[in-house]
Amino acid sequence: MPTYVTLGNFTDQGIRNYSDTTKRAKAFQELVDEMGGEVKNLVWTMGIYDVVAIIELPDDETATAAALKISSLGNVRTTTLRGFDMAEIDSIIKQAG
């Protein structure tokens, strides 16, 4: 299953309700599960992003739908990156020739 790295920043609403962040994280995990994926890791960070999630979802369309759903709640804005493990990048390098 493809891996995605989601970088999140709290919105004004999200930071005002910072004490609910772990409740929102559990809801995010449930959403990903319902969409046929899995949250591999979720960490809160210091720096330019407030939270980083490593998730697996069936495909790019599902990952985009998950990002739209979570962003529509108004607590976080996301940037999602497609990740590749070592075997996948080796295959890509072979294709590049």
XYZ file of N, CA, C and O in Angstrom:
388
model
N 0.863 -1.173 0.000
C 0.000 0.000 0.000
C 0.912 1.240 0.000
O 1.904 1.266 0.721
N 0.568 2.260 -0.784
C 1.389 3.470 -0.821
C 1.481 4.174 0.530
O 0.553 4.145 1.330
N 2.631 4.792 0.742
C 2.897 5.546 1.965
C 2.796 7.035 1.673
O 3.235 7.504 0.620
N 2.228 7.777 2.613
C 2.092 9.229 2.498
C 2.601 9.875 3.783
O 2.381 9.364 4.876
N 3.289 10.985 3.610
C 3.756 11.788 4.734
C 2.903 13.048 4.738
O 2.920 13.813 3.770
N 2.139 13.233 5.787
C 1.268 14.400 5.884
C 1.821 15.351 6.932
O 2.049 14.968 8.079
N 2.069 16.581 6.494
C 2.575 17.642 7.358
C 1.404 18.550 7.690
O 0.685 18.986 6.788
N 1.204 18.814 8.965
C 0.038 19.605 9.359
C 0.409 20.847 10.146
O 1.364 20.847 10.923
N -0.366 21.885 9.906
C -0.267 23.122 10.676
C -1.636 23.429 11.259
O -2.644 23.378 10.549
N -1.651 23.764 12.553
C -2.901 24.158 13.178
C -3.402 25.459 12.559
O -2.629 26.373 12.300
N -4.684 25.530 12.348
C -5.335 26.782 11.962
C -5.577 27.581 13.243
O -5.306 27.098 14.351
N -6.129 28.787 13.110
C -6.495 29.559 14.304
C -7.464 28.765 15.172
O -7.327 28.713 16.397
N -8.439 28.118 14.533
C -9.405 27.297 15.277
C -8.689 26.142 15.978
O -8.962 25.850 17.143
N -7.788 25.487 15.281
C -7.074 24.350 15.853
C -6.223 24.729 17.050
O -6.168 23.986 18.041
N -5.565 25.868 16.983
C -4.716 26.278 18.100
C -5.553 26.767 19.277
O -5.190 26.549 20.431
N -6.698 27.380 18.997
C -7.585 27.785 20.097
C -8.076 26.564 20.877
O -8.333 26.643 22.066
N -8.207 25.462 20.175
C -8.697 24.220 20.787
C -7.571 23.195 20.926
O -7.799 21.996 20.778
N -6.369 23.666 21.222
C -5.204 22.781 21.300
C -5.397 21.622 22.273
O -4.851 20.537 22.083
N -6.190 21.821 23.322
C -6.364 20.760 24.316
C -7.121 19.551 23.763
O -7.098 18.477 24.374
N -7.757 19.703 22.610
C -8.468 18.588 21.974
C -7.620 17.857 20.941
O -8.120 16.978 20.240
N -6.345 18.202 20.845
C -5.536 17.668 19.751
C -5.438 16.146 19.750
O -5.470 15.526 18.697
N -5.349 15.510 20.917
C -5.265 14.048 20.904
C -6.611 13.417 20.539
O -6.642 12.364 19.896
N -7.710 14.059 20.913
C -9.034 13.575 20.490
C -9.154 13.657 18.969
O -9.673 12.744 18.324
N -8.679 14.771 18.406
C -8.723 14.924 16.942
C -7.813 13.900 16.263
O -8.147 13.368 15.204
N -6.691 13.599 16.881
C -5.773 12.601 16.316
C -6.436 11.225 16.272
O -6.305 10.498 15.284
N -7.159 10.873 17.322
C -7.868 9.589 17.340
C -8.937 9.553 16.250
O -9.116 8.536 15.579
N -9.633 10.662 16.052
C -10.640 10.737 14.989
C -9.968 10.604 13.617
O -10.516 9.958 12.717
N -8.791 11.196 13.462
C -8.029 11.076 12.212
C -7.654 9.612 11.968
O -7.819 9.101 10.858
N -7.189 8.926 12.996
C -6.842 7.515 12.855
C -8.065 6.692 12.451
O -7.967 5.809 11.587
N -9.208 6.983 13.041
C -10.442 6.274 12.683
C -10.828 6.546 11.232
O -11.249 5.634 10.514
N -10.687 7.794 10.795
C -10.989 8.153 9.407
C -10.109 7.372 8.442
O -10.604 6.790 7.466
N -8.813 7.336 8.722
C -7.885 6.609 7.856
C -8.238 5.125 7.839
O -8.261 4.492 6.767
N -8.549 4.553 8.988
C -8.959 3.146 9.060
C -10.196 2.900 8.195
O -10.249 1.925 7.429
N -11.203 3.769 8.318
C -12.442 3.621 7.550
C -12.194 3.705 6.050
O -12.947 3.120 5.259
N -11.142 4.418 5.653
C -10.818 4.576 4.233
C -9.891 3.468 3.731
O -9.391 3.529 2.620
N -9.680 2.455 4.565
C -8.887 1.299 4.157
C -7.395 1.464 4.364
O -6.599 0.716 3.786
N -7.004 2.421 5.202
C -5.591 2.672 5.428
C -5.185 2.448 6.866
O -5.927 1.869 7.666
N -3.975 2.926 7.176
C -3.447 2.780 8.530
C -2.515 3.954 8.831
O -1.695 4.335 7.989
N -2.646 4.496 10.024
C -1.704 5.512 10.489
C -0.526 4.753 11.088
O -0.671 4.058 12.085
N 0.637 4.874 10.466
C 1.836 4.178 10.928
C 2.505 4.920 12.079
O 3.057 4.308 12.968
N 2.470 6.247 12.021
C 3.057 7.056 13.073
C 2.446 8.448 13.027
O 2.125 8.952 11.951
N 2.300 9.037 14.186
C 1.750 10.387 14.301
C 2.507 11.072 15.427
O 2.524 10.574 16.555
N 3.173 12.189 15.093
C 3.953 12.906 16.096
C 3.673 14.398 16.006
O 3.413 14.931 14.932
N 3.699 15.033 17.168
C 3.591 16.498 17.238
C 5.012 17.030 17.193
O 5.930 16.440 17.794
N 5.204 18.143 16.500
C 6.554 18.631 16.268
C 6.689 20.101 16.624
O 5.701 20.841 16.690
N 7.937 20.503 16.835
C 8.273 21.910 17.005
C 8.916 22.349 15.698
O 9.619 21.582 15.053
N 8.665 23.573 15.300
C 9.230 24.042 14.045
C 8.136 24.522 13.127
O 7.080 24.964 13.571
N 8.328 24.375 11.825
C 7.376 24.961 10.893
C 6.088 24.147 10.750
O 5.102 24.657 10.270
N 6.116 22.878 11.180
C 4.903 22.059 11.184
C 4.552 21.691 12.618
O 5.425 21.531 13.460
N 3.266 21.531 12.870
C 2.787 21.195 14.206
C 2.603 19.701 14.415
O 2.664 19.211 15.541
N 2.372 18.983 13.332
C 2.140 17.539 13.423
C 2.599 16.885 12.116
O 2.512 17.490 11.044
N 3.104 15.652 12.245
C 3.524 14.868 11.083
C 2.918 13.479 11.221
O 3.030 12.848 12.277
N 2.286 13.024 10.152
C 1.691 11.685 10.145
C 2.287 10.879 8.996
O 2.435 11.395 7.888
N 2.624 9.640 9.278
C 3.030 8.683 8.253
C 1.850 7.726 8.123
O 1.481 7.052 9.093
N 1.251 7.715 6.946
C 0.052 6.890 6.753
C 0.183 6.040 5.500
O 0.936 6.370 4.583
N -0.550 4.954 5.482
C -0.690 4.130 4.289
C -2.149 4.165 3.891
O -3.038 4.019 4.738
N -2.386 4.400 2.612
C -3.740 4.396 2.052
C -3.705 3.681 0.709
O -2.632 3.574 0.084
N -4.853 3.195 0.230
C -4.859 2.385 -0.991
C -4.304 3.066 -2.244
O -3.693 2.413 -3.082
N -4.526 4.383 -2.384
C -4.098 5.052 -3.613
C -4.114 6.566 -3.421
O -4.548 7.067 -2.379
N -3.636 7.287 -4.442
C -3.549 8.745 -4.362
C -4.919 9.401 -4.208
O -5.055 10.400 -3.499
N -5.912 8.838 -4.853
C -7.258 9.406 -4.754
C -7.785 9.321 -3.324
O -8.372 10.274 -2.808
N -7.566 8.185 -2.680
C -8.010 8.014 -1.299
C -7.227 8.943 -0.369
O -7.804 9.531 0.556
N -5.943 9.094 -0.612
C -5.124 10.003 0.201
C -5.614 11.444 0.055
O -5.693 12.191 1.038
N -5.973 11.827 -1.164
C -6.489 13.176 -1.395
C -7.828 13.364 -0.697
O -8.069 14.401 -0.061
N -8.697 12.360 -0.778
C -9.993 12.438 -0.102
C -9.814 12.558 1.409
O -10.512 13.346 2.064
N -8.865 11.815 1.969
C -8.611 11.899 3.418
C -8.129 13.298 3.791
O -8.583 13.872 4.790
N -7.239 13.866 2.994
C -6.727 15.215 3.267
C -7.859 16.242 3.190
O -7.931 17.152 4.026
N -8.730 16.095 2.214
C -9.860 17.014 2.089
C -10.790 16.905 3.299
O -11.229 17.912 3.857
N -11.093 15.672 3.695
C -11.989 15.467 4.840
C -11.413 16.065 6.115
O -12.115 16.761 6.849
N -10.145 15.790 6.382
C -9.558 16.283 7.628
C -9.418 17.799 7.596
O -9.665 18.480 8.590
N -9.063 18.355 6.448
C -8.912 19.810 6.345
C -10.254 20.524 6.453
O -10.320 21.643 6.968
N -11.313 19.878 5.987
C -12.632 20.520 6.007
C -13.157 20.743 7.424
O -14.064 21.545 7.625
N -12.573 20.071 8.400
C -13.004 20.246 9.793
C -12.502 21.553 10.390
O -12.983 21.991 11.425
N -11.509 22.165 9.731
C -11.084 23.500 10.111
C -10.010 23.614 11.175
O -9.664 24.718 11.577
N -9.448 22.497 11.623
C -8.443 22.555 12.682
C -7.005 22.513 12.191
O -6.091 22.893 12.909
N -6.814 22.011 10.984
C -5.461 21.833 10.469
C -5.454 22.012 8.949
O -6.435 21.705 8.279
N -4.350 22.536 8.452
C -4.095 22.584 7.012
C -2.977 21.574 6.744
O -2.031 21.478 7.523
N -3.096 20.852 5.654
C -2.142 19.774 5.412
C -1.382 19.958 4.103
O -1.868 20.579 3.162
N -0.200 19.389 4.102
C 0.589 19.174 2.893
C 0.911 17.690 2.897
O 1.444 17.176 3.885
N 0.574 16.998 1.821
C 0.790 15.555 1.773
C 1.813 15.221 0.705
O 1.728 15.699 -0.425
N 2.765 14.394 1.081
C 3.839 13.954 0.199
C 3.717 12.451 -0.023
O 3.433 11.709 0.919
N 3.938 12.005 -1.244
C 3.960 10.559 -1.518
C 5.345 10.064 -1.141
O 6.349 10.610 -1.566
N 5.393 9.039 -0.307
C 6.666 8.470 0.121
C 6.932 7.144 -0.578
O 6.011 6.446 -0.990
N 8.198 6.811 -0.699
C 8.615 5.553 -1.328
C 9.582 4.838 -0.396
O 10.531 5.458 0.106
N 9.366 3.534 -0.183
C 10.313 2.782 0.620
C 11.506 2.372 -0.247
O 11.551 2.685 -1.452
N 12.482 1.698 0.333
C 13.711 1.380 -0.387
C 13.454 0.510 -1.619
O 14.026 0.739 -2.686
N 12.594 -0.493 -1.485
C 12.295 -1.366 -2.628
C 11.632 -0.575 -3.754
O 11.947 -0.766 -4.941
N 10.710 0.336 -3.386
C 10.028 1.140 -4.405
C 11.004 2.076 -5.115
O 10.968 2.198 -6.337
N 11.900 2.712 -4.375
C 12.827 3.637 -5.016
C 13.840 2.877 -5.858
O 14.247 3.349 -6.921
N 14.233 1.672 -5.430
C 15.115 0.843 -6.268
C 14.448 0.527 -7.600
O 15.084 0.585 -8.654
N 13.158 0.187 -7.556
C 12.408 -0.093 -8.787
C 12.319 1.144 -9.676
O 12.482 1.059 -10.900
N 12.101 2.288 -9.067
C 12.038 3.541 -9.823
C 13.378 3.837 -10.477
O 13.439 4.226 -11.662
N 14.463 3.624 -9.752
C 15.809 3.872 -10.289
C 16.075 2.943 -11.470
O 16.613 3.362 -12.501
N 15.656 1.689 -11.350
C 15.834 0.732 -12.460
C 15.057 1.182 -13.691
O 15.538 1.076 -14.820
N 13.841 1.679 -13.490
C 13.040 2.171 -14.617
C 13.685 3.380 -15.284
O 13.596 3.541 -16.492
N 14.339 4.210 -14.474
C 14.976 5.414 -15.019
C 16.204 5.048 -15.850
O 16.636 5.841 -16.685
N 16.707 3.851 -15.588
C 17.725 3.265 -16.408
C 19.098 3.695 -16.311
O 19.954 3.680 -17.008
